[in-house]
Coordinates of C-alpha atoms and ligand atoms in Angstrom, one line a residue:
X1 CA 8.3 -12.5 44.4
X2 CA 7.7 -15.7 46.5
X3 CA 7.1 -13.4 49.6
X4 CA 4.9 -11.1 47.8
X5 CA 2.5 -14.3 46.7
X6 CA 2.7 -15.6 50.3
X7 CA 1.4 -12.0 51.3
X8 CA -1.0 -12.1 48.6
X9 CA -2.6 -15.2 49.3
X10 CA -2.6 -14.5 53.3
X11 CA -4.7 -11.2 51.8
X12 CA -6.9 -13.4 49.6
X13 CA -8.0 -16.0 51.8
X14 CA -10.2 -15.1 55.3
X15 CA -8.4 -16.0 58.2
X16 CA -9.8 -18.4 60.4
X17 CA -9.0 -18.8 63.9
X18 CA -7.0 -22.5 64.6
X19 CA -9.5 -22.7 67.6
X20 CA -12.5 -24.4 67.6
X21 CA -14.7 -20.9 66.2
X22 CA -16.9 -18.6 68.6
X23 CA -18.3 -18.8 72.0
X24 CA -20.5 -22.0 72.1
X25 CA -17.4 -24.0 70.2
X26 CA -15.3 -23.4 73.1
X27 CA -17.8 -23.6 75.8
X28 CA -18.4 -27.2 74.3
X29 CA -14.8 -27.5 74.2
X30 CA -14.3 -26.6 77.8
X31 CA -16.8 -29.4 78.6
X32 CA -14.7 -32.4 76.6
X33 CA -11.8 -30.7 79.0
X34 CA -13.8 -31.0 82.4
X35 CA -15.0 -34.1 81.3
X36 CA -11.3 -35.5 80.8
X37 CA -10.5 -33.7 84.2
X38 CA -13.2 -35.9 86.1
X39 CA -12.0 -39.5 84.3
X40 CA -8.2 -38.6 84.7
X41 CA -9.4 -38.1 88.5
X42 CA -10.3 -41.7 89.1
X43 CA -7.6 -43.5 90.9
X44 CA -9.3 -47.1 89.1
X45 CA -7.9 -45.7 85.7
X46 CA -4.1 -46.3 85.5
X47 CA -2.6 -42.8 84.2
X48 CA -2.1 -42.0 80.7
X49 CA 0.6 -39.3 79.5
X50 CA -1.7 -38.8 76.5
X51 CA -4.0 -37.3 79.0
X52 CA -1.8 -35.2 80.7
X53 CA -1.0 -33.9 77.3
X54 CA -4.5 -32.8 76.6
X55 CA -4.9 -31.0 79.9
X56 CA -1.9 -29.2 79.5
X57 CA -2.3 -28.0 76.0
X58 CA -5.7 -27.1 76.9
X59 CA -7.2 -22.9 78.2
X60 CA -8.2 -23.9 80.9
X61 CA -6.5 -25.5 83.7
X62 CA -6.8 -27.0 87.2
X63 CA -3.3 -26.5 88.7
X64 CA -3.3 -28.8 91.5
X65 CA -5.1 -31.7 89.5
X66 CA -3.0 -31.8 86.9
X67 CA 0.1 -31.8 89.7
X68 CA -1.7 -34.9 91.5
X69 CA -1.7 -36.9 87.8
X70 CA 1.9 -35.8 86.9
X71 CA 2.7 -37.3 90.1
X72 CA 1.4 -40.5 89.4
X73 CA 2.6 -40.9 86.1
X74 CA 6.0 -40.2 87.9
X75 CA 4.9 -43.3 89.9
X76 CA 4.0 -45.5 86.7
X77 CA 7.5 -44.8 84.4
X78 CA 10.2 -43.4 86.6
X79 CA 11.1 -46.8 88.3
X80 CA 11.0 -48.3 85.7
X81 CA 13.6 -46.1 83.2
X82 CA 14.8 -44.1 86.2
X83 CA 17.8 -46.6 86.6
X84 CA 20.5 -46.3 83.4
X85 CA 20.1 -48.7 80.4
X86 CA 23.9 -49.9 81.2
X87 CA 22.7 -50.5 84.8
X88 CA 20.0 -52.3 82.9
X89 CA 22.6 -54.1 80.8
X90 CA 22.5 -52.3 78.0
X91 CA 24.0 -52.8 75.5
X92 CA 24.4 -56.4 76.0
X93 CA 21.0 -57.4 77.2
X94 CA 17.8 -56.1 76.4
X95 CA 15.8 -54.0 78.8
X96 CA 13.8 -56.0 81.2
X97 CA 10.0 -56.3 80.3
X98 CA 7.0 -54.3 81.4
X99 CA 6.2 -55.5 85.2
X100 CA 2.2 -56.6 84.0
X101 CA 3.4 -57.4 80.6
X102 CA 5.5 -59.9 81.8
X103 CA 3.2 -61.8 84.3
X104 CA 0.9 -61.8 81.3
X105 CA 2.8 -63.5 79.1
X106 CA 4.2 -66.0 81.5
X107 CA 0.9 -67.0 82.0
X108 CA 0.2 -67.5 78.4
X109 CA 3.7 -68.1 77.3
X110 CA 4.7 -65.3 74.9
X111 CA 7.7 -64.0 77.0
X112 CA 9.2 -62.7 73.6
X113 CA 6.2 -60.4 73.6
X114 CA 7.8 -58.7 77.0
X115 CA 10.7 -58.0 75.8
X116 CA 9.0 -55.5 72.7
X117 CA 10.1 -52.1 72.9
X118 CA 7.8 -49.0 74.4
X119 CA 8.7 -46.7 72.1
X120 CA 4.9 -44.7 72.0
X121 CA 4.4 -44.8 75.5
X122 CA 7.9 -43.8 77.1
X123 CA 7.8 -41.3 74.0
X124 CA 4.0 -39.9 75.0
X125 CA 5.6 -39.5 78.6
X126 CA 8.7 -37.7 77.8
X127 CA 6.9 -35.0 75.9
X128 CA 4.8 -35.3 78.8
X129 CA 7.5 -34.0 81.5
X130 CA 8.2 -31.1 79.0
X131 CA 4.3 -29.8 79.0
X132 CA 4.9 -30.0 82.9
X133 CA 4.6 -26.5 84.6
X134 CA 7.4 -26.2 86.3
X135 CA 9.8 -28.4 84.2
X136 CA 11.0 -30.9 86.2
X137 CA 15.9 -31.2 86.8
X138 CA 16.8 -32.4 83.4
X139 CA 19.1 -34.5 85.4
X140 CA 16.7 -37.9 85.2
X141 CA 15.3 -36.8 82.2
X142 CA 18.5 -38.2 80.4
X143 CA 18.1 -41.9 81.2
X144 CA 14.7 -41.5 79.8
X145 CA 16.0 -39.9 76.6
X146 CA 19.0 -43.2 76.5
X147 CA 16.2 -45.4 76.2
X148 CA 13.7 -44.1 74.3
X149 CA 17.0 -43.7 72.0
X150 CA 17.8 -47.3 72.4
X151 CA 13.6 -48.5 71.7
X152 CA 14.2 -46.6 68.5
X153 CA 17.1 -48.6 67.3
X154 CA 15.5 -52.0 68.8
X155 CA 12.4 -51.3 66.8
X156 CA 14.5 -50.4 64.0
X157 CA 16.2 -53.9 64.2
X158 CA 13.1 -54.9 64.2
X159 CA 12.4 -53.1 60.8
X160 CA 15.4 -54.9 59.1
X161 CA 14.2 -58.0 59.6
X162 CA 10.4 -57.4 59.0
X163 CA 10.2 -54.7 56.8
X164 CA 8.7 -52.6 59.4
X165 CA 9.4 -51.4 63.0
X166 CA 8.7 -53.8 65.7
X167 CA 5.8 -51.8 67.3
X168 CA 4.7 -49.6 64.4
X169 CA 5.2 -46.4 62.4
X170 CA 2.9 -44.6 64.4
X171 CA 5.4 -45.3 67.6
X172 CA 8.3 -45.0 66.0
X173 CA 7.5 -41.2 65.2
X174 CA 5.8 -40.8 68.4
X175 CA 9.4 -41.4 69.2
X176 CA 11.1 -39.0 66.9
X177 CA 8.9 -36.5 67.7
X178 CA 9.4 -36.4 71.6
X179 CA 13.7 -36.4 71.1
X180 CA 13.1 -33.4 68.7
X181 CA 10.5 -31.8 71.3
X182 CA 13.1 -32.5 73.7
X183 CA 15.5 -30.8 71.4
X184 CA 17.7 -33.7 71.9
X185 CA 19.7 -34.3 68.5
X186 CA 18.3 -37.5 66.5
X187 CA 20.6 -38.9 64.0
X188 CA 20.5 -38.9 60.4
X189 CA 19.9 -42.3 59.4
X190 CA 17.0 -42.7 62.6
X191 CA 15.3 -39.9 60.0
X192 CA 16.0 -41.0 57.1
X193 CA 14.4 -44.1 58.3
X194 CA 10.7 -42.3 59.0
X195 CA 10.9 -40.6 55.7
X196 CA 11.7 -43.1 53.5
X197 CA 8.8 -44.9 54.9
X198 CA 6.6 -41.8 54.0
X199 CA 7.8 -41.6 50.8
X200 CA 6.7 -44.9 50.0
X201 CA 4.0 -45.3 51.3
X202 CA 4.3 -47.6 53.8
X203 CA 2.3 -46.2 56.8
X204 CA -1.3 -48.0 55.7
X205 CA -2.1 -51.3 57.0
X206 CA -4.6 -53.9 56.4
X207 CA -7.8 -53.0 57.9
X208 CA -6.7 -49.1 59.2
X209 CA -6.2 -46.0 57.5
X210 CA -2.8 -44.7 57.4
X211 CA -3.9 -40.9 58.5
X212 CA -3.0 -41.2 62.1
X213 CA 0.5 -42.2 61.5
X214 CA 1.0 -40.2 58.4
X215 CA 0.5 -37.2 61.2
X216 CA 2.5 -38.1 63.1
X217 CA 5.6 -38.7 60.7
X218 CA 4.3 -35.0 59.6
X219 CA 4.8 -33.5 63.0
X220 CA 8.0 -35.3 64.0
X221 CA 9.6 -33.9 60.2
X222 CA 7.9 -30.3 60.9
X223 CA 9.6 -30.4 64.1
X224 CA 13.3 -31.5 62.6
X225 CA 12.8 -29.0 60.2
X226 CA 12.3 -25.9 62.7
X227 CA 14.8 -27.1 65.4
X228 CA 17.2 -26.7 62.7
X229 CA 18.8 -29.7 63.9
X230 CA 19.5 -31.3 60.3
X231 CA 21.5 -29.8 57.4
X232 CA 19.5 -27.9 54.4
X233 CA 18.9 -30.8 52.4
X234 CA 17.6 -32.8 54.8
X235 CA 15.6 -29.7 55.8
X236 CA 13.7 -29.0 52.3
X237 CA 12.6 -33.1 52.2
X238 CA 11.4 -33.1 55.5
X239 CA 9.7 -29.6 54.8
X240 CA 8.6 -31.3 51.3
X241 CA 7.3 -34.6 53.1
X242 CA 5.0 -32.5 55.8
X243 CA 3.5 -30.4 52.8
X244 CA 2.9 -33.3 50.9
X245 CA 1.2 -35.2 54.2
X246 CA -0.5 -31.9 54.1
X247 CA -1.7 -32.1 50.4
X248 CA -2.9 -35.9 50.6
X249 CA -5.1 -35.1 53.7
X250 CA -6.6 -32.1 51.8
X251 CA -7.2 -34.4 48.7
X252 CA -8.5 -37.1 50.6
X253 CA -10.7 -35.3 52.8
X254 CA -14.3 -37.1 53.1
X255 CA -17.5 -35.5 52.8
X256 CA -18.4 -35.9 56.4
X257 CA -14.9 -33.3 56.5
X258 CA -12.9 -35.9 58.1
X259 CA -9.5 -37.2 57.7
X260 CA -9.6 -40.6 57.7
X261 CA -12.4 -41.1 60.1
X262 CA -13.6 -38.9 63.1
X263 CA -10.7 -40.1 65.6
X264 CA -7.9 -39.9 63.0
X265 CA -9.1 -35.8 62.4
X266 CA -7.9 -34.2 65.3
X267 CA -4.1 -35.7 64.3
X268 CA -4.4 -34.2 60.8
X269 CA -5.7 -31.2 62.2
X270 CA -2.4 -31.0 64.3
X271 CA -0.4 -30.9 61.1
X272 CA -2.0 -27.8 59.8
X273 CA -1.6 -26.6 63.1
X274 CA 2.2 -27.3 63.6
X275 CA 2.8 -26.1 59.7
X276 CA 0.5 -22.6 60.4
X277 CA -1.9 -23.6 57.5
X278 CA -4.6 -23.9 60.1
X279 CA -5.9 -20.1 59.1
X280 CA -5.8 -20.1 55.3
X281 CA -6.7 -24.2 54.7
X282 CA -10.6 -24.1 54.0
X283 CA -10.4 -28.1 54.6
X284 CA -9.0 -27.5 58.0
X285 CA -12.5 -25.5 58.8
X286 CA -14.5 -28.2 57.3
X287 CA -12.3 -30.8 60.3
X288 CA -13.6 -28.7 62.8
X289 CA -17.1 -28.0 62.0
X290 CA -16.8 -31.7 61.0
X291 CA -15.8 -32.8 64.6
X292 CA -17.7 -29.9 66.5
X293 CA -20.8 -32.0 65.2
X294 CA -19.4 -35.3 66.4
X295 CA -18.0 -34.2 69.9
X296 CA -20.3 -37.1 71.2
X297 CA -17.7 -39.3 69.6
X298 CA -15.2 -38.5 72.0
X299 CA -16.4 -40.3 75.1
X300 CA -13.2 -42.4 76.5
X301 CA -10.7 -40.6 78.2
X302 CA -8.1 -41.8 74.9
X303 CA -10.0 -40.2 72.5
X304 CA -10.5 -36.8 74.3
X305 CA -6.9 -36.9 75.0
X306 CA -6.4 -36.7 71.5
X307 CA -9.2 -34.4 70.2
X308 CA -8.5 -32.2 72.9
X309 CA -5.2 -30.1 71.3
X310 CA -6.7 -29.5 68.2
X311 CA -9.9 -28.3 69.5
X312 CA -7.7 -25.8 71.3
X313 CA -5.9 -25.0 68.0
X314 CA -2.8 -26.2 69.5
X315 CA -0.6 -29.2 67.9
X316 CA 2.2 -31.5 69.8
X317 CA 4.6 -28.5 68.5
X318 CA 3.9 -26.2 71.2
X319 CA 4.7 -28.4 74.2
X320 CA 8.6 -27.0 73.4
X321 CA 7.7 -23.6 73.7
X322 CA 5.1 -23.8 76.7
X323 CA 6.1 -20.9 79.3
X324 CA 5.0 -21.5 82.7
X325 CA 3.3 -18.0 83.8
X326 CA 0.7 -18.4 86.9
X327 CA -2.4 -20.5 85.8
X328 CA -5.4 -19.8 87.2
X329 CA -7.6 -22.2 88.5
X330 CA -10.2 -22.4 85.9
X331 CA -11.2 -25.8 85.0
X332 CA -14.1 -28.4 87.4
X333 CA -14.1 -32.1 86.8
X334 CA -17.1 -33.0 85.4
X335 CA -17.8 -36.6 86.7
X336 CA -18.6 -39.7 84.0
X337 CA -22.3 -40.1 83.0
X338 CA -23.5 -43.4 83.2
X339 CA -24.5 -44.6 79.8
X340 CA -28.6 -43.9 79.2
X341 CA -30.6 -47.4 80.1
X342 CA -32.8 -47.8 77.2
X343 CA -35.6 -50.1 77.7
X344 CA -36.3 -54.1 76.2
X345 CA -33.6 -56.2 74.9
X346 CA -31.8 -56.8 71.4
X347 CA -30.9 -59.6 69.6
X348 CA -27.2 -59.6 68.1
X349 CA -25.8 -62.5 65.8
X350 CA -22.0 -63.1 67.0
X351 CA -20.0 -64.6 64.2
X352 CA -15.9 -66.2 64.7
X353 CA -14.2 -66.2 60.9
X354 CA -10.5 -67.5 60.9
X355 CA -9.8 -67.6 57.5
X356 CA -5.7 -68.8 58.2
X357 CA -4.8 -72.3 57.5
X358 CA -4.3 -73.3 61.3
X359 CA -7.5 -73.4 61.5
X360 CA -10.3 -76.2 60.6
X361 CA -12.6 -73.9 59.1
X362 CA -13.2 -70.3 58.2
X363 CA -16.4 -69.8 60.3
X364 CA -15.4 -70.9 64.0
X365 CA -18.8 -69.9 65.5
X366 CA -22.1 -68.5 64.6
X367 CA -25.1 -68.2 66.8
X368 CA -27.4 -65.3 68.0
X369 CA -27.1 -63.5 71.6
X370 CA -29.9 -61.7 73.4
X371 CA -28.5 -58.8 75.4
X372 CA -30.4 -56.2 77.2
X373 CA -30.7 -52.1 74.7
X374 CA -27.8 -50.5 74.8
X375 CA -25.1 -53.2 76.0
X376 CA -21.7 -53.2 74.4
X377 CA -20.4 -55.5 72.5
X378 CA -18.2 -56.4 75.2
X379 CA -21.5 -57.4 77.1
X380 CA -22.7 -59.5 74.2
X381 CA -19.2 -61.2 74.4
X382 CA -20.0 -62.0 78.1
X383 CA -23.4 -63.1 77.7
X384 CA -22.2 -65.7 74.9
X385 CA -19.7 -67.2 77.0
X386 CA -22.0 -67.3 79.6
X387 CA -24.7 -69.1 77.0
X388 CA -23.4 -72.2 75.5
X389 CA -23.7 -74.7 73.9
X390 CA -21.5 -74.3 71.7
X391 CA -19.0 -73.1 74.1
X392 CA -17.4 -68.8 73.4
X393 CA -14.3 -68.1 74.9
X394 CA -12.6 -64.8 74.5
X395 CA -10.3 -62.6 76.8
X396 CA -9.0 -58.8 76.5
X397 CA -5.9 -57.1 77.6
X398 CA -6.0 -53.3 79.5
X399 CA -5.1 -50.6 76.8
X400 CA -4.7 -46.8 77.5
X401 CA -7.6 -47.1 74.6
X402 CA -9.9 -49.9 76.8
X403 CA -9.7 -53.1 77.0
X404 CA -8.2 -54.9 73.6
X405 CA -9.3 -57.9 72.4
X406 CA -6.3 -60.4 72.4
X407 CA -7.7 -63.9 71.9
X408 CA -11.3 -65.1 71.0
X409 CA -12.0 -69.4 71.3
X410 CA -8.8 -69.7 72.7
X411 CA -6.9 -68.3 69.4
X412 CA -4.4 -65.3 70.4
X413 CA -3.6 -63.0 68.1
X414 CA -0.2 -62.0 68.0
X415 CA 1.9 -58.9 68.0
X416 CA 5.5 -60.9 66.3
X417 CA 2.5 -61.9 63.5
X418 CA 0.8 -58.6 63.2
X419 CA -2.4 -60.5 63.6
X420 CA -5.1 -59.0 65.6
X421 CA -8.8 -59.6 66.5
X422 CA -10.5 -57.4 64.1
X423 CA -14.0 -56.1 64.6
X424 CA -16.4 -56.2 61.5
X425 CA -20.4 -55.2 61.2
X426 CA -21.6 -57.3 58.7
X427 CA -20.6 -57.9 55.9
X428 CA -17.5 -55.5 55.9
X429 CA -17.3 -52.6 57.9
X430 CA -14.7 -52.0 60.1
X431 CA -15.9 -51.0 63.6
X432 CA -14.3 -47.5 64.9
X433 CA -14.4 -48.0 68.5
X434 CA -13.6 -51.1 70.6
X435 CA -15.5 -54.0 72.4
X436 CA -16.4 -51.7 75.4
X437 CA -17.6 -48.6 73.6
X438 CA -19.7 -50.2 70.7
X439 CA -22.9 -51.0 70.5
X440 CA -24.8 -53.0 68.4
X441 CA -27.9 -52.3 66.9
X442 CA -30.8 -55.0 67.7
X443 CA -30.7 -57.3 64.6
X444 CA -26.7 -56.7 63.7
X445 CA -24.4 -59.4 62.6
X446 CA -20.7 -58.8 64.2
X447 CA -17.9 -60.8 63.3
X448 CA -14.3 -60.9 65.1
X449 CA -12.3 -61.7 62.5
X450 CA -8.4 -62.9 62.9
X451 CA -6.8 -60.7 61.0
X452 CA -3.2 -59.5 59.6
X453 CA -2.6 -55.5 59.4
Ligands
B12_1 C1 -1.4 -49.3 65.5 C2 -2.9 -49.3 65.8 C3 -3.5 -50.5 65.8 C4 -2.8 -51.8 65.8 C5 -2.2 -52.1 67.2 C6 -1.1 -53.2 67.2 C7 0.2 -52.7 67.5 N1 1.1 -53.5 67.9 O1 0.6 -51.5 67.4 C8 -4.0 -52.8 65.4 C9 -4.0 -53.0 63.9 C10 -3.9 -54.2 66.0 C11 -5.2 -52.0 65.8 C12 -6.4 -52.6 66.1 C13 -7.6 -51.9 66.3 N2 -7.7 -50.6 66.3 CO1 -6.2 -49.4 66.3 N3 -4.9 -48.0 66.2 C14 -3.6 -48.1 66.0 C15 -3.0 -46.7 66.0 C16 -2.7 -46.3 64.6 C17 -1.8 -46.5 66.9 C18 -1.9 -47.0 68.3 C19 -0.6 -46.8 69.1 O2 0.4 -47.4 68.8 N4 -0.6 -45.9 70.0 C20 0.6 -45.5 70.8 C21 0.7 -46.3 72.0 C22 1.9 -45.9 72.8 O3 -0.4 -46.1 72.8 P1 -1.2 -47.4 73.5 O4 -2.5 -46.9 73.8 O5 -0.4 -48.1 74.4 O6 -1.4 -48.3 72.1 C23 -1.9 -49.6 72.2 C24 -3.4 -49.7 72.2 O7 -3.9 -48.5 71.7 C25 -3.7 -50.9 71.3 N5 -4.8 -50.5 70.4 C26 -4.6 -50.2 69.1 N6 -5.8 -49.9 68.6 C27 -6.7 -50.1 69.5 C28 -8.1 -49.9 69.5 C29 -8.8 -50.1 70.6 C30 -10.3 -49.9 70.6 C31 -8.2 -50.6 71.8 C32 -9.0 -50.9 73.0 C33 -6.8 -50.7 71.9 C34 -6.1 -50.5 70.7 O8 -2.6 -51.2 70.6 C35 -1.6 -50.2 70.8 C36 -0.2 -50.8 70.7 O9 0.0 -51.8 71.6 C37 -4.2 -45.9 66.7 C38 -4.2 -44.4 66.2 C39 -4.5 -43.4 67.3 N7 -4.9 -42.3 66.9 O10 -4.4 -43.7 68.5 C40 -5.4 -46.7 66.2 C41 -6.7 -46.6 67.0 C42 -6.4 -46.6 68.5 N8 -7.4 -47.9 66.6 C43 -8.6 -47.9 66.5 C44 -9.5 -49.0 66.3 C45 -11.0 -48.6 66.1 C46 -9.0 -50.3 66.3 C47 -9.9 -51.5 66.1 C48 -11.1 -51.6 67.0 C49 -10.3 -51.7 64.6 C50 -11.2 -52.8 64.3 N9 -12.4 -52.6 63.8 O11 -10.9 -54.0 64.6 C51 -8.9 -52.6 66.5 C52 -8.9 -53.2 67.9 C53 -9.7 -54.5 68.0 C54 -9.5 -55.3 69.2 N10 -9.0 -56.5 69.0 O12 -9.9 -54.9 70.3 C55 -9.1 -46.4 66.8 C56 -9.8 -46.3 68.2 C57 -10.9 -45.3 68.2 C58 -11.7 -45.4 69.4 N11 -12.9 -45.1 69.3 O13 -11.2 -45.6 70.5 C59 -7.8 -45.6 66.5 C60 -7.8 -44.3 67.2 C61 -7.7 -45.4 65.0 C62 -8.8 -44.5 64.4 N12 -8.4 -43.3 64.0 O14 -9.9 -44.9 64.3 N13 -4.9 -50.7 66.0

């Protein structure tokens, strides 16, 4: 009965390919690729496994390229986990720090920052030595696996104390996901911890939607589930967790035919993906027409890295069963366009709230800055320090996503706090791109706002 209405509704439904649809889709598609090729080619950019992801999940490939990149993520992680966490002094001390991470917060004395767990990033690069063509000796792989193990559990100590992990949700099943990809057994209690977190909704945060983490808790469980790696009970709430995921997205899908927003799509989109709802979903056709009309978005190398998969109708999933036949060389770097110089100058009003009690009053700064069309709004934050009276301060830290911005008049925000630097249009509107890739429309009010999420 139950296979005969599967069969039925496979019958009733049109199938739609997982792939962005017909032959000027994928052309566009195999521009955002060439595009990633030419920014993951410059040396200035430090490498990114999220990228390396993309270009391997991708048609088309350029063999040698994606060789050179491997190699120098090799460079960035493997000194640094290649040693064993007992030569580390594990279990008795914690890892040592990230090598910049730790200069950083010498200088501005937040050494318990250094010591954080890297769960996303060591996870992003361990599913990134799977995706490599060929696989590299498992041998040195297994130090990697002992620590992302043990940034699970330090995150989870985190958890107990805060009520959430010490980097995020989002990391911690980043996390999950690569030891299942890996098909490395995860223990009960490490899952349990992920979906009782789903279950109760605790994946939103102040200022964000949940959508990006609520896919990735949906991969890691779809994962579990097909590895067979967890009994049958466990199996049916995991399998009952990634349909509901499923069924929230669907509900909650916008107008525009995004989940969440434009960037969060392409991570829901995975789930369908991963789950092979992808040809029968009509909301999963709506995502990709959706972000087929807003490729544009996608301009930093982050954000293709992450549209990239979906576009190509692949999901996270399918990095454990990647064979390695001959790939030809099909893909040219297309190099960076310099943004368009648009002529005149704008005038953008640059407002500091801090509305906690350590500070003397809500509204820190307030004054307009004239910047030349088409600046960012990391430009108008140079110009107003540059301006004064009265005096703007502000600094940034390098992300994989740009540069973040991590204190503003001399106030840091801070991880332990879950504060951040949020950026607002006037009066309310959450900006969905960061200092270096906005820009601000002549006559718009922007506030940085410290903020909890
Ligand atoms: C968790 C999270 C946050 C947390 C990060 C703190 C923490 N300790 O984890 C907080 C709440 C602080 C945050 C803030 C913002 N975020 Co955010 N964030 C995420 C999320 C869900 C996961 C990031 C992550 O952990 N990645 C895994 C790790 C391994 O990778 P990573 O690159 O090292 O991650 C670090 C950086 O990405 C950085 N970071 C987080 N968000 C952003 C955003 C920007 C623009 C930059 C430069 C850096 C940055 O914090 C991460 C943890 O250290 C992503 C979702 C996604 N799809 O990527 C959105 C995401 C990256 N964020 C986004 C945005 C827009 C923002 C804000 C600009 C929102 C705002 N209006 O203020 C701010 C940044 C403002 C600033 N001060 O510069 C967008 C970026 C889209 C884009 N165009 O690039 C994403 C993709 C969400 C979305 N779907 O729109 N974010």
């Amino acid at each position: 009965m139950w296979l005969l209405l599967v069969l039925l509704q496979a019958a009733v439904l049109p199938a739609q390919p997982c792939e962005a649809p017909g032959e000027a889709a994928a052309a566009a598609v195999r521009v955002l690729s060439a595009r990633l090729l030419g920014l993951a080619a410059d040396p200035a950019r430090d490498p990114d496994p999220s990228v390396y992801l993309a270009l391997r999940l991708a048609d088309d490939h350029d063999p040698r390229g994606e060789e050179r990149y491997l190699a120098r993520l090799h460079d960035a992680f493997q000194h640094r986990y290649g040693r064993s966490l007992q030569a580390a002094g594990w279990p008795h001390a914690a890892p040592h720090g990230h090598p910049q991470r730790d200069a950083a917060a010498a200088e501005h004395g937040t050494s318990a920052e250094a010591e954080w767990p890297e769960t996303g990033r060591l996870a992003l690069y361990l599913l990134g030595l799977r995706a490599a063509c060929p696989p590299p000796e498992p041998g040195p792989q297994r130090s990697l696996v002992t620590w992302l193990k043990y940034y699970l559990e330090e995150d989870w100590a985190g958890s107990r104390q805060h009520g959430h992990p010490l980097t995020s949700y989002y990391q911690y099943g980043l996390g999950v996901l690569a030891l299942c990809v890996h098909r490395k057994r995860v223990r009960e209690e490490v899952i349990r911890r992920l979906l009782v977190a789903e279950q109760h909704g605790r994946f939103g945060h102040a200022g964000g939607s949940a959508v990006d983490t609520e896919a990735v808790a949906a991969l890691a469980f779809t994962c579990l589930e097909r590895e067979r790696s967890v009994g049958a009970r466990l199996a049916a709430e995991l399998r009952a967790a990634a349909r509901g995921v499923r069924r929230r997205m669907v509900e909650a899908q916008g107008q525009d035919g995004f989940f969440g927003n434009v960037y969060s799509t392409p991570w829901a989109m995975q789930v369908f993906i991963a789950t092979k709802a992808c040809r029968t979903q009509p909301a999963y056709g709506r995502a990709m027409a959706a972000l087929l009309r807003n490729l544009d978005a996608f301009a930093t190398a982050a954000t293709m890295a992450q549209a990239l998969p979906a576009l190509h109708g692949r999901s996270y999933l399918d990095i454990a069963s990647m064979h390695c036949r001959e790939e030809a060389d099909t893909l040219t770097a297309i190099g960076p366009e310099p943004p368009p110089k648009l002529p005149g100058n704008v005038t953008v009003r640059l407002v500091v709230e801090c509305p906690e009690l350590r500070c003397p009053q809500r509204r820190l700064y307030d004054q307009p800055v004239p910047v030349p069309a088409g600046a960012s709004l990391l430009d108008v934050l140079r110009v107003a320090a540059a301006q004064g009276p009265p005096d703007f301060m502000f600094d940034t830290q390098e992300t994989p996503q740009g540069p973040f911005l991590s204190r503003v008049l001399g106030l840091e925000a801070r991880q332990q706090k879950r504060s951040y630097w949020q950026l607002l249009s006037a009066p309310s509107t959450s900006l969905q791109m960061g200092v270096a890739d906005y820009r601000p429309r002549d006559g718009e009010s922007l506030i940085l706002r410290l903020s909890r999420w």
